[in-house]
Amino acid sequence: MSELHLGAQLYTVRAKTRTAEDFMSTVKNLSDMGYRYMQVSGVGADVTPDVIREAVDTYGIKCVLTHSPLGRIINETDEIIAEHKSFGCDAIGIGGIANMYPHTADGYAKFALDIAPAVEKIKDAGMKFLYHNHRFEFEHYEDGTGLDILMSMTDPEGVYFTFDVYWSHVAGIDPADFIRRHGERIFCTHLKDMTVRDDKLYMTECLTGNLNFDAIVSASLDAGVKYHMIEQDDVYIDLFDSMRISHDNLKARYPEFRD
């Protein structure tokens, strides 16, 4: 049976990772829930590479990927590679271009050119550069969507994607279909669910909403997408209860999720 690995995107619990002490406590809490993988993102300035390494070593949670500042990736590539190697992480990611580049075909093309030298160094170090989508990357231009442009203009052996199933669904894209078509470029997914309250869309814990997780998991198995990080940008219950519910729901329903 193929295996999938379930992890915690720490952006979900960013309010609990502002200091090194809180970060260590949070990682312990997640480890106690059963998490064995994590993405470091949204943490405070006191959470240095040494602190991350201590948490990894102490609580047995592997750091699979990060969201790191784009400016550092471009301008301090060697340093950020060394930092990631120090805590055993082989994937250096960003959370998107945000407002750093225009959300236009030319903006995506400029970003792809600007990141290329760093990508080459990251690839030479045996690591990967990751781009995380929101919904705006699915806007269509003459040459396709923003993600199409990024895929066509970046090194397929150096640039991979953190595919957010929620935001693709919001954009009208079938997450499972996208995973099947582009699995070779997807390093991991971000998993969260979607529900409707008072005719408005809300993020919710996995398997408590309307996303088709059966199809998403099946497509991930077929495409060989191994890592899946639970990320809920907006949480309406206790943060740790939210992380526990999503973890336990997915592990109970899908035996393919292994430690």
PDB file of C-alpha atoms in Angstrom:
ATOM      1  CA  MET A   1       0.000   0.000   0.000  1.00  0.00           C
ATOM      2  CA  SER A   2       1.249   3.475  -0.864  1.00  0.00           C
ATOM      3  CA  GLU A   3       1.936   5.760   2.053  1.00  0.00           C
ATOM      4  CA  LEU A   4       1.133   9.394   2.712  1.00  0.00           C
ATOM      5  CA  HIS A   5       2.586  11.503   5.514  1.00  0.00           C
ATOM      6  CA  LEU A   6       0.477  13.969   7.480  1.00  0.00           C
ATOM      7  CA  GLY A   7       2.086  17.047   8.983  1.00  0.00           C
ATOM      8  CA  ALA A   8       1.329  20.295  10.791  1.00  0.00           C
ATOM      9  CA  GLN A   9       1.698  23.651   9.071  1.00  0.00           C
ATOM     10  CA  LEU A  10       2.732  25.841  12.005  1.00  0.00           C
ATOM     11  CA  TYR A  11       1.163  28.899  10.394  1.00  0.00           C
ATOM     12  CA  THR A  12      -2.106  27.554  11.809  1.00  0.00           C
ATOM     13  CA  VAL A  13      -0.758  27.950  15.349  1.00  0.00           C
ATOM     14  CA  ARG A  14       1.392  31.030  14.640  1.00  0.00           C
ATOM     15  CA  ALA A  15      -0.022  32.802  17.707  1.00  0.00           C
ATOM     16  CA  LYS A  16       1.594  30.033  19.784  1.00  0.00           C
ATOM     17  CA  THR A  17       5.062  30.226  18.197  1.00  0.00           C
ATOM     18  CA  ARG A  18       6.063  33.847  18.802  1.00  0.00           C
ATOM     19  CA  THR A  19       8.821  33.003  21.301  1.00  0.00           C
ATOM     20  CA  ALA A  20      11.304  30.138  21.431  1.00  0.00           C
ATOM     21  CA  GLU A  21       9.673  28.835  24.605  1.00  0.00           C
ATOM     22  CA  ASP A  22       6.202  28.869  23.059  1.00  0.00           C
ATOM     23  CA  PHE A  23       7.544  27.252  19.902  1.00  0.00           C
ATOM     24  CA  MET A  24       9.038  24.357  21.855  1.00  0.00           C
ATOM     25  CA  SER A  25       5.820  23.919  23.832  1.00  0.00           C
ATOM     26  CA  THR A  26       3.733  23.963  20.655  1.00  0.00           C
ATOM     27  CA  VAL A  27       5.892  21.391  18.874  1.00  0.00           C
ATOM     28  CA  LYS A  28       5.669  19.150  21.947  1.00  0.00           C
ATOM     29  CA  ASN A  29       1.893  19.525  21.938  1.00  0.00           C
ATOM     30  CA  LEU A  30       1.701  18.568  18.265  1.00  0.00           C
ATOM     31  CA  SER A  31       4.023  15.622  18.824  1.00  0.00           C
ATOM     32  CA  ASP A  32       1.783  14.418  21.627  1.00  0.00           C
ATOM     33  CA  MET A  33      -1.165  14.512  19.203  1.00  0.00           C
ATOM     34  CA  GLY A  34       0.687  12.182  16.856  1.00  0.00           C
ATOM     35  CA  TYR A  35       2.229  14.592  14.359  1.00  0.00           C
ATOM     36  CA  ARG A  36       5.634  13.459  13.047  1.00  0.00           C
ATOM     37  CA  TYR A  37       6.134  16.085  10.333  1.00  0.00           C
ATOM     38  CA  MET A  38       5.836  19.859  10.294  1.00  0.00           C
ATOM     39  CA  GLN A  39       6.255  22.950   8.186  1.00  0.00           C
ATOM     40  CA  VAL A  40       7.856  25.922   9.927  1.00  0.00           C
ATOM     41  CA  SER A  41       6.058  29.110   8.936  1.00  0.00           C
ATOM     42  CA  GLY A  42       4.845  32.245  10.675  1.00  0.00           C
ATOM     43  CA  VAL A  43       7.095  31.807  13.720  1.00  0.00           C
ATOM     44  CA  GLY A  44       8.594  34.629  15.770  1.00  0.00           C
ATOM     45  CA  ALA A  45      12.069  36.069  15.296  1.00  0.00           C
ATOM     46  CA  ASP A  46      13.318  34.241  18.409  1.00  0.00           C
ATOM     47  CA  VAL A  47      12.702  30.908  16.706  1.00  0.00           C
ATOM     48  CA  THR A  48      16.196  30.531  15.235  1.00  0.00           C
ATOM     49  CA  PRO A  49      17.541  27.552  13.278  1.00  0.00           C
ATOM     50  CA  ASP A  50      19.101  26.284  16.526  1.00  0.00           C
ATOM     51  CA  VAL A  51      15.684  26.342  18.213  1.00  0.00           C
ATOM     52  CA  ILE A  52      14.101  24.489  15.297  1.00  0.00           C
ATOM     53  CA  ARG A  53      16.857  21.868  15.402  1.00  0.00           C
ATOM     54  CA  GLU A  54      16.332  21.433  19.149  1.00  0.00           C
ATOM     55  CA  ALA A  55      12.602  20.876  18.638  1.00  0.00           C
ATOM     56  CA  VAL A  56      13.224  18.377  15.840  1.00  0.00           C
ATOM     57  CA  ASP A  57      15.723  16.441  17.940  1.00  0.00           C
ATOM     58  CA  THR A  58      13.712  16.596  21.165  1.00  0.00           C
ATOM     59  CA  TYR A  59      10.226  15.778  19.940  1.00  0.00           C
ATOM     60  CA  GLY A  60      10.865  13.616  16.894  1.00  0.00           C
ATOM     61  CA  ILE A  61       9.066  15.837  14.393  1.00  0.00           C
ATOM     62  CA  LYS A  62      10.860  16.250  11.063  1.00  0.00           C
ATOM     63  CA  CYS A  63      10.760  19.703   9.482  1.00  0.00           C
ATOM     64  CA  VAL A  64       9.807  18.899   5.893  1.00  0.00           C
ATOM     65  CA  LEU A  65       9.576  22.439   4.501  1.00  0.00           C
ATOM     66  CA  THR A  66       9.448  26.100   5.441  1.00  0.00           C
ATOM     67  CA  HIS A  67       8.046  29.403   4.324  1.00  0.00           C
ATOM     68  CA  SER A  68      11.027  31.747   4.287  1.00  0.00           C
ATOM     69  CA  PRO A  69      11.376  35.416   3.286  1.00  0.00           C
ATOM     70  CA  LEU A  70      11.822  35.737  -0.468  1.00  0.00           C
ATOM     71  CA  GLY A  71      14.414  38.500  -0.063  1.00  0.00           C
ATOM     72  CA  ARG A  72      16.624  36.219   2.022  1.00  0.00           C
ATOM     73  CA  ILE A  73      16.236  33.359  -0.444  1.00  0.00           C
ATOM     74  CA  ILE A  74      17.371  35.591  -3.308  1.00  0.00           C
ATOM     75  CA  ASN A  75      20.044  37.629  -1.508  1.00  0.00           C
ATOM     76  CA  GLU A  76      21.298  35.249   1.196  1.00  0.00           C
ATOM     77  CA  THR A  77      20.924  31.940  -0.607  1.00  0.00           C
ATOM     78  CA  ASP A  78      24.006  30.247   0.828  1.00  0.00           C
ATOM     79  CA  GLU A  79      23.093  31.219   4.384  1.00  0.00           C
ATOM     80  CA  ILE A  80      19.510  30.024   4.126  1.00  0.00           C
ATOM     81  CA  ILE A  81      20.637  26.722   2.604  1.00  0.00           C
ATOM     82  CA  ALA A  82      23.022  26.195   5.521  1.00  0.00           C
ATOM     83  CA  GLU A  83      20.294  27.048   8.042  1.00  0.00           C
ATOM     84  CA  HIS A  84      17.885  24.530   6.525  1.00  0.00           C
ATOM     85  CA  LYS A  85      20.534  21.840   6.445  1.00  0.00           C
ATOM     86  CA  SER A  86      21.218  22.475  10.138  1.00  0.00           C
ATOM     87  CA  PHE A  87      17.708  21.321  11.078  1.00  0.00           C
ATOM     88  CA  GLY A  88      17.434  18.639   8.406  1.00  0.00           C
ATOM     89  CA  CYS A  89      15.030  20.334   6.000  1.00  0.00           C
ATOM     90  CA  ASP A  90      15.450  19.909   2.241  1.00  0.00           C
ATOM     91  CA  ALA A  91      12.686  22.204   0.977  1.00  0.00           C
ATOM     92  CA  ILE A  92      12.816  26.002   1.082  1.00  0.00           C
ATOM     93  CA  GLY A  93       9.465  27.591   0.326  1.00  0.00           C
ATOM     94  CA  ILE A  94       7.628  30.868   0.053  1.00  0.00           C
ATOM     95  CA  GLY A  95       3.966  31.574   0.697  1.00  0.00           C
ATOM     96  CA  GLY A  96       3.450  33.224  -2.716  1.00  0.00           C
ATOM     97  CA  ILE A  97       4.447  36.481  -4.370  1.00  0.00           C
ATOM     98  CA  ALA A  98       1.879  38.467  -2.327  1.00  0.00           C
ATOM     99  CA  ASN A  99       2.389  42.142  -3.271  1.00  0.00           C
ATOM    100  CA  MET A 100       6.067  41.768  -4.131  1.00  0.00           C
ATOM    101  CA  TYR A 101       5.256  41.327  -7.836  1.00  0.00           C
ATOM    102  CA  PRO A 102       2.226  42.378  -9.881  1.00  0.00           C
ATOM    103  CA  HIS A 103      -0.363  39.647 -10.312  1.00  0.00           C
ATOM    104  CA  THR A 104       0.075  39.774 -14.083  1.00  0.00           C
ATOM    105  CA  ALA A 105       1.713  37.583 -16.712  1.00  0.00           C
ATOM    106  CA  ASP A 106       4.727  39.917 -16.697  1.00  0.00           C
ATOM    107  CA  GLY A 107       4.837  39.819 -12.899  1.00  0.00           C
ATOM    108  CA  TYR A 108       5.031  36.030 -12.797  1.00  0.00           C
ATOM    109  CA  ALA A 109       7.651  36.032 -15.546  1.00  0.00           C
ATOM    110  CA  LYS A 110       9.769  38.573 -13.662  1.00  0.00           C
ATOM    111  CA  PHE A 111       9.535  36.514 -10.481  1.00  0.00           C
ATOM    112  CA  ALA A 112      10.591  33.355 -12.326  1.00  0.00           C
ATOM    113  CA  LEU A 113      13.668  35.121 -13.696  1.00  0.00           C
ATOM    114  CA  ASP A 114      14.573  36.711 -10.359  1.00  0.00           C
ATOM    115  CA  ILE A 115      14.421  33.447  -8.425  1.00  0.00           C
ATOM    116  CA  ALA A 116      16.351  31.364 -10.998  1.00  0.00           C
ATOM    117  CA  PRO A 117      19.902  31.935  -9.608  1.00  0.00           C
ATOM    118  CA  ALA A 118      18.788  30.983  -6.081  1.00  0.00           C
ATOM    119  CA  VAL A 119      16.942  27.951  -7.433  1.00  0.00           C
ATOM    120  CA  GLU A 120      20.118  26.768  -9.123  1.00  0.00           C
ATOM    121  CA  LYS A 121      22.063  26.978  -5.859  1.00  0.00           C
ATOM    122  CA  ILE A 122      19.265  25.282  -3.931  1.00  0.00           C
ATOM    123  CA  LYS A 123      19.103  22.477  -6.494  1.00  0.00           C
ATOM    124  CA  ASP A 124      22.894  22.050  -6.471  1.00  0.00           C
ATOM    125  CA  ALA A 125      22.653  21.618  -2.688  1.00  0.00           C
ATOM    126  CA  GLY A 126      20.254  18.700  -3.197  1.00  0.00           C
ATOM    127  CA  MET A 127      17.244  20.722  -2.078  1.00  0.00           C
ATOM    128  CA  LYS A 128      14.026  22.092  -3.573  1.00  0.00           C
ATOM    129  CA  PHE A 129      12.446  25.530  -3.880  1.00  0.00           C
ATOM    130  CA  LEU A 130       8.690  25.571  -3.251  1.00  0.00           C
ATOM    131  CA  TYR A 131       5.934  27.978  -4.259  1.00  0.00           C
ATOM    132  CA  HIS A 132       2.598  28.017  -2.376  1.00  0.00           C
ATOM    133  CA  ASN A 133      -0.553  29.038  -4.233  1.00  0.00           C
ATOM    134  CA  HIS A 134      -3.570  31.007  -3.186  1.00  0.00           C
ATOM    135  CA  ARG A 135      -6.484  31.644  -5.548  1.00  0.00           C
ATOM    136  CA  PHE A 136      -5.046  34.567  -7.501  1.00  0.00           C
ATOM    137  CA  GLU A 137      -2.515  32.344  -9.293  1.00  0.00           C
ATOM    138  CA  PHE A 138      -5.425  30.735 -11.174  1.00  0.00           C
ATOM    139  CA  GLU A 139      -6.363  33.947 -12.977  1.00  0.00           C
ATOM    140  CA  HIS A 140      -6.126  33.421 -16.743  1.00  0.00           C
ATOM    141  CA  TYR A 141      -3.849  35.442 -19.005  1.00  0.00           C
ATOM    142  CA  GLU A 142      -3.006  35.047 -22.676  1.00  0.00           C
ATOM    143  CA  ASP A 143      -0.443  32.328 -21.917  1.00  0.00           C
ATOM    144  CA  GLY A 144      -2.503  30.520 -19.265  1.00  0.00           C
ATOM    145  CA  THR A 145      -2.883  30.961 -15.533  1.00  0.00           C
ATOM    146  CA  GLY A 146      -0.271  32.377 -13.215  1.00  0.00           C
ATOM    147  CA  LEU A 147       0.626  28.848 -12.131  1.00  0.00           C
ATOM    148  CA  ASP A 148       0.905  27.769 -15.769  1.00  0.00           C
ATOM    149  CA  ILE A 149       3.404  30.575 -16.344  1.00  0.00           C
ATOM    150  CA  LEU A 150       5.427  29.628 -13.267  1.00  0.00           C
ATOM    151  CA  MET A 151       5.506  25.974 -14.273  1.00  0.00           C
ATOM    152  CA  SER A 152       6.599  26.765 -17.819  1.00  0.00           C
ATOM    153  CA  MET A 153       9.260  29.331 -16.863  1.00  0.00           C
ATOM    154  CA  THR A 154      10.920  27.564 -13.921  1.00  0.00           C
ATOM    155  CA  ASP A 155      13.269  24.595 -13.699  1.00  0.00           C
ATOM    156  CA  PRO A 156      11.087  21.479 -13.207  1.00  0.00           C
ATOM    157  CA  GLU A 157      13.929  19.834 -11.293  1.00  0.00           C
ATOM    158  CA  GLY A 158      14.378  22.780  -8.933  1.00  0.00           C
ATOM    159  CA  VAL A 159      10.982  24.440  -8.467  1.00  0.00           C
ATOM    160  CA  TYR A 160       8.066  22.523  -6.981  1.00  0.00           C
ATOM    161  CA  PHE A 161       4.727  23.564  -5.554  1.00  0.00           C
ATOM    162  CA  THR A 162       2.956  23.448  -2.227  1.00  0.00           C
ATOM    163  CA  PHE A 163      -0.554  22.913  -3.511  1.00  0.00           C
ATOM    164  CA  ASP A 164      -3.310  24.405  -1.354  1.00  0.00           C
ATOM    165  CA  VAL A 165      -6.476  22.411  -2.040  1.00  0.00           C
ATOM    166  CA  TYR A 166      -8.781  24.994  -0.427  1.00  0.00           C
ATOM    167  CA  TRP A 167      -7.624  27.936  -2.511  1.00  0.00           C
ATOM    168  CA  SER A 168      -7.745  25.945  -5.724  1.00  0.00           C
ATOM    169  CA  HIS A 169     -11.342  24.986  -4.926  1.00  0.00           C
ATOM    170  CA  VAL A 170     -12.225  28.628  -4.237  1.00  0.00           C
ATOM    171  CA  ALA A 171     -10.773  29.482  -7.658  1.00  0.00           C
ATOM    172  CA  GLY A 172     -13.016  26.894  -9.326  1.00  0.00           C
ATOM    173  CA  ILE A 173     -10.267  24.323  -9.863  1.00  0.00           C
ATOM    174  CA  ASP A 174     -10.887  20.670  -8.953  1.00  0.00           C
ATOM    175  CA  PRO A 175      -8.053  19.885  -6.496  1.00  0.00           C
ATOM    176  CA  ALA A 176      -7.950  16.177  -7.289  1.00  0.00           C
ATOM    177  CA  ASP A 177      -7.825  16.812 -11.040  1.00  0.00           C
ATOM    178  CA  PHE A 178      -5.009  19.333 -10.593  1.00  0.00           C
ATOM    179  CA  ILE A 179      -3.009  16.871  -8.486  1.00  0.00           C
ATOM    180  CA  ARG A 180      -3.417  14.146 -11.105  1.00  0.00           C
ATOM    181  CA  ARG A 181      -2.311  16.469 -13.918  1.00  0.00           C
ATOM    182  CA  HIS A 182       0.609  18.126 -12.132  1.00  0.00           C
ATOM    183  CA  GLY A 183       1.689  15.650  -9.481  1.00  0.00           C
ATOM    184  CA  GLU A 184       5.259  15.585 -10.743  1.00  0.00           C
ATOM    185  CA  ARG A 185       5.612  19.246  -9.743  1.00  0.00           C
ATOM    186  CA  ILE A 186       3.763  19.029  -6.398  1.00  0.00           C
ATOM    187  CA  PHE A 187       6.004  18.478  -3.371  1.00  0.00           C
ATOM    188  CA  CYS A 188       3.196  18.564  -0.821  1.00  0.00           C
ATOM    189  CA  THR A 189      -0.334  19.775  -0.238  1.00  0.00           C
ATOM    190  CA  HIS A 190      -1.951  22.063   2.292  1.00  0.00           C
ATOM    191  CA  LEU A 191      -5.139  20.487   3.602  1.00  0.00           C
ATOM    192  CA  LYS A 192      -8.109  22.326   5.064  1.00  0.00           C
ATOM    193  CA  ASP A 193     -11.830  22.053   4.486  1.00  0.00           C
ATOM    194  CA  MET A 194     -14.502  24.505   3.391  1.00  0.00           C
ATOM    195  CA  THR A 195     -17.952  25.081   4.834  1.00  0.00           C
ATOM    196  CA  VAL A 196     -20.767  27.606   4.383  1.00  0.00           C
ATOM    197  CA  ARG A 197     -22.357  29.659   7.157  1.00  0.00           C
ATOM    198  CA  ASP A 198     -24.880  32.427   6.531  1.00  0.00           C
ATOM    199  CA  ASP A 199     -24.110  32.187   2.804  1.00  0.00           C
ATOM    200  CA  LYS A 200     -20.382  32.887   3.372  1.00  0.00           C
ATOM    201  CA  LEU A 201     -17.397  30.583   2.854  1.00  0.00           C
ATOM    202  CA  TYR A 202     -15.357  29.584   5.902  1.00  0.00           C
ATOM    203  CA  MET A 203     -12.302  27.424   6.482  1.00  0.00           C
ATOM    204  CA  THR A 204     -12.970  24.489   8.752  1.00  0.00           C
ATOM    205  CA  GLU A 205     -11.320  21.342  10.045  1.00  0.00           C
ATOM    206  CA  CYS A 206     -10.668  18.510   7.593  1.00  0.00           C
ATOM    207  CA  LEU A 207     -13.684  16.268   6.943  1.00  0.00           C
ATOM    208  CA  THR A 208     -16.088  18.716   8.610  1.00  0.00           C
ATOM    209  CA  GLY A 209     -16.892  20.589   5.395  1.00  0.00           C
ATOM    210  CA  ASN A 210     -17.593  20.058   1.709  1.00  0.00           C
ATOM    211  CA  LEU A 211     -14.254  19.316   0.020  1.00  0.00           C
ATOM    212  CA  ASN A 212     -13.959  15.872  -1.588  1.00  0.00           C
ATOM    213  CA  PHE A 213     -11.089  14.427   0.435  1.00  0.00           C
ATOM    214  CA  ASP A 214     -11.699  10.929  -0.942  1.00  0.00           C
ATOM    215  CA  ALA A 215     -10.786  12.231  -4.397  1.00  0.00           C
ATOM    216  CA  ILE A 216      -7.879  14.336  -3.102  1.00  0.00           C
ATOM    217  CA  VAL A 217      -6.321  11.415  -1.228  1.00  0.00           C
ATOM    218  CA  SER A 218      -6.841   9.042  -4.168  1.00  0.00           C
ATOM    219  CA  ALA A 219      -5.243  11.499  -6.589  1.00  0.00           C
ATOM    220  CA  SER A 220      -2.310  12.069  -4.228  1.00  0.00           C
ATOM    221  CA  LEU A 221      -1.687   8.332  -4.023  1.00  0.00           C
ATOM    222  CA  ASP A 222      -1.826   7.970  -7.809  1.00  0.00           C
ATOM    223  CA  ALA A 223       0.432  11.004  -8.388  1.00  0.00           C
ATOM    224  CA  GLY A 224       2.941  10.086  -5.688  1.00  0.00           C
ATOM    225  CA  VAL A 225       2.438  13.262  -3.648  1.00  0.00           C
ATOM    226  CA  LYS A 226       3.839  12.148  -0.311  1.00  0.00           C
ATOM    227  CA  TYR A 227       3.548  15.015   2.174  1.00  0.00           C
ATOM    228  CA  HIS A 228       0.337  16.708   3.321  1.00  0.00           C
ATOM    229  CA  MET A 229       0.352  19.581   5.792  1.00  0.00           C
ATOM    230  CA  ILE A 230      -2.747  20.542   7.752  1.00  0.00           C
ATOM    231  CA  GLU A 231      -3.070  24.313   7.475  1.00  0.00           C
ATOM    232  CA  GLN A 232      -6.052  26.406   8.521  1.00  0.00           C
ATOM    233  CA  ASP A 233      -5.374  30.106   8.064  1.00  0.00           C
ATOM    234  CA  ASP A 234      -8.439  31.110  10.088  1.00  0.00           C
ATOM    235  CA  VAL A 235      -9.529  29.001  13.059  1.00  0.00           C
ATOM    236  CA  TYR A 236     -12.802  29.536  14.954  1.00  0.00           C
ATOM    237  CA  ILE A 237     -12.206  27.133  17.848  1.00  0.00           C
ATOM    238  CA  ASP A 238      -9.189  26.445  20.075  1.00  0.00           C
ATOM    239  CA  LEU A 239      -6.104  26.236  17.839  1.00  0.00           C
ATOM    240  CA  PHE A 240      -4.883  22.943  19.208  1.00  0.00           C
ATOM    241  CA  ASP A 241      -8.351  21.408  19.167  1.00  0.00           C
ATOM    242  CA  SER A 242      -8.513  22.357  15.493  1.00  0.00           C
ATOM    243  CA  MET A 243      -5.182  20.680  14.727  1.00  0.00           C
ATOM    244  CA  ARG A 244      -6.241  17.571  16.658  1.00  0.00           C
ATOM    245  CA  ILE A 245      -9.600  17.276  14.893  1.00  0.00           C
ATOM    246  CA  SER A 246      -8.110  17.525  11.407  1.00  0.00           C
ATOM    247  CA  HIS A 247      -5.296  15.099  12.248  1.00  0.00           C
ATOM    248  CA  ASP A 248      -7.558  12.521  13.897  1.00  0.00           C
ATOM    249  CA  ASN A 249     -10.260  12.735  11.221  1.00  0.00           C
ATOM    250  CA  LEU A 250      -7.801  12.129   8.389  1.00  0.00           C
ATOM    251  CA  LYS A 251      -5.867   9.396  10.169  1.00  0.00           C
ATOM    252  CA  ALA A 252      -9.105   7.566  11.068  1.00  0.00           C
ATOM    253  CA  ARG A 253     -10.567   7.702   7.563  1.00  0.00           C
ATOM    254  CA  TYR A 254      -7.455   7.100   5.472  1.00  0.00           C
ATOM    255  CA  PRO A 255      -5.102   4.300   6.561  1.00  0.00           C
ATOM    256  CA  GLU A 256      -2.678   5.506   3.886  1.00  0.00           C
ATOM    257  CA  PHE A 257      -1.591   8.270   6.251  1.00  0.00           C
ATOM    258  CA  ARG A 258       1.349   6.674   8.070  1.00  0.00           C
ATOM    259  CA  ASP A 259       3.795   8.048  10.620  1.00  0.00           C
TER     260      ASP A 259
END
